[in-house]
Short mmCIF file of N, CA and C in Angstrom, two decimals:
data_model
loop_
_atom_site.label_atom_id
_atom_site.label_comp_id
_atom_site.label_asym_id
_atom_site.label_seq_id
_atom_site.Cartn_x
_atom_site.Cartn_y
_atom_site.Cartn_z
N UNK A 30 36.63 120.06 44.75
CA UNK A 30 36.90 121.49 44.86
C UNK A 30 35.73 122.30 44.29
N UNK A 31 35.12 122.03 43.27
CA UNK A 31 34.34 122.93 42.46
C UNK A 31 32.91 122.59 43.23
N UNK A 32 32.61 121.47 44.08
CA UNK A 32 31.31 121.10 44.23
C UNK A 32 31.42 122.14 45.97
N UNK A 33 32.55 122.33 46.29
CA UNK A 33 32.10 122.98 47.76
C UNK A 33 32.31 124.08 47.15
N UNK A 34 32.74 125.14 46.01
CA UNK A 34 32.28 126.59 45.64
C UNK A 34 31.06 126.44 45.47
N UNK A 35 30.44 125.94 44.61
CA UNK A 35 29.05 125.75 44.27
C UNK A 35 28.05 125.82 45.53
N UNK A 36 28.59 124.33 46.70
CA UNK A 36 28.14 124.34 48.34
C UNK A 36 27.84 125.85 48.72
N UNK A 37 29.19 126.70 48.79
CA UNK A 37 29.64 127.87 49.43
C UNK A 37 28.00 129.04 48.41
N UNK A 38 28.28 129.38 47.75
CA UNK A 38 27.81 130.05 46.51
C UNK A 38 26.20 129.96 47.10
N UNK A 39 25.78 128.47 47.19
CA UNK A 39 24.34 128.09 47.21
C UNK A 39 23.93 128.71 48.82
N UNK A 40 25.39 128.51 49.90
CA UNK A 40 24.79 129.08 50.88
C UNK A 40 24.72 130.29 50.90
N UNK A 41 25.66 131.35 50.60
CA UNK A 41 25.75 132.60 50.63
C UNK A 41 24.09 133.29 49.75
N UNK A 42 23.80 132.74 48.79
CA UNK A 42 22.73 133.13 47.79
C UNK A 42 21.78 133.34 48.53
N UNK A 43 20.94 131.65 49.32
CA UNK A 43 20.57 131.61 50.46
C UNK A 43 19.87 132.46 51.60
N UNK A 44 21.06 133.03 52.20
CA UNK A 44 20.89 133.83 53.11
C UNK A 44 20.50 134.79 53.08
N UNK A 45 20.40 135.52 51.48
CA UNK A 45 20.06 136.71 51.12
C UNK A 45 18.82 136.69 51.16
N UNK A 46 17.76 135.93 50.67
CA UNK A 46 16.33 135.14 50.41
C UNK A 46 15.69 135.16 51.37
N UNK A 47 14.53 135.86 51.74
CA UNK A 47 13.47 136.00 52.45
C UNK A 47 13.03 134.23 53.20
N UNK A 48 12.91 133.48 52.25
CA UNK A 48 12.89 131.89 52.72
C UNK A 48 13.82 131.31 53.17
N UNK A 49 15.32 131.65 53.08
CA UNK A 49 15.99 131.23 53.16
C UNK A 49 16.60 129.73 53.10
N UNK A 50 16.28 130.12 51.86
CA UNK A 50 16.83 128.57 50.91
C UNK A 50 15.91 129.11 49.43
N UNK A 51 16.62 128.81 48.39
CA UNK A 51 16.20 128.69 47.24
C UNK A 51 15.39 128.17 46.51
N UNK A 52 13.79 128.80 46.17
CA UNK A 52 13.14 128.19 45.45
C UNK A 52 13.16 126.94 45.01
N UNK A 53 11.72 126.10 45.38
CA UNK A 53 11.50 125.01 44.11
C UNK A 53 10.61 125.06 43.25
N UNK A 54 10.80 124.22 41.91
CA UNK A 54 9.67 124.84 41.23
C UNK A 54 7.87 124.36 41.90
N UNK A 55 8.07 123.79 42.53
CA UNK A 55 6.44 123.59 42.93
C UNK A 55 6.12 124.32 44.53
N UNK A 56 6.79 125.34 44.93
CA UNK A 56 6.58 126.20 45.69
C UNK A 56 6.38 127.54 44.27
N UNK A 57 6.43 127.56 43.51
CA UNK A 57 6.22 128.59 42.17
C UNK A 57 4.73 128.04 41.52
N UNK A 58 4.47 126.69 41.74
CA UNK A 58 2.92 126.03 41.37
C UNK A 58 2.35 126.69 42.62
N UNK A 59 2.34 126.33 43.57
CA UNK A 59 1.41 126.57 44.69
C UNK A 59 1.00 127.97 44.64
N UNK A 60 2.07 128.61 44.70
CA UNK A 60 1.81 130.66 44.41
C UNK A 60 1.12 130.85 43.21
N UNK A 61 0.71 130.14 42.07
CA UNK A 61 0.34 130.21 40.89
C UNK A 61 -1.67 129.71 40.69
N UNK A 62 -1.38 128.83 41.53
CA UNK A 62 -2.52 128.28 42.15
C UNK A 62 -3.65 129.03 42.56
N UNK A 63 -2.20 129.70 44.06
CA UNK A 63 -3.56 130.62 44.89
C UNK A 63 -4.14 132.33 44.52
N UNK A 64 -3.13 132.17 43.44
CA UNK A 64 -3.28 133.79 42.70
C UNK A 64 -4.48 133.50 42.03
N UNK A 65 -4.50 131.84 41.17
CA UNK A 65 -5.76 131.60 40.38
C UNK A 65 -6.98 131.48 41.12
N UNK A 66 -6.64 131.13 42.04
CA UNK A 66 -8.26 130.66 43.00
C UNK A 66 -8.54 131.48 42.64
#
């Protein structure tokens, strides 16, 4: 029960998001990267 609110929750969040799907942290390295170049 609690793991398909969570399911539900993660999709709804999701959809809101320009990427649509939720950050990882090494898509946050890569942007960190090319700001440094």
């Amino acid at each position: 029960m609690v793991s398909y609110i969570v399911d539900e929750y993660e999709e709804r969040l999701a959809s809101g998001l320009p990427l649509g799907r939720i950050g990882e942290p090494m898509d946050v390295a890569s942007a960190a990267l090319f700001l440094a170049s």
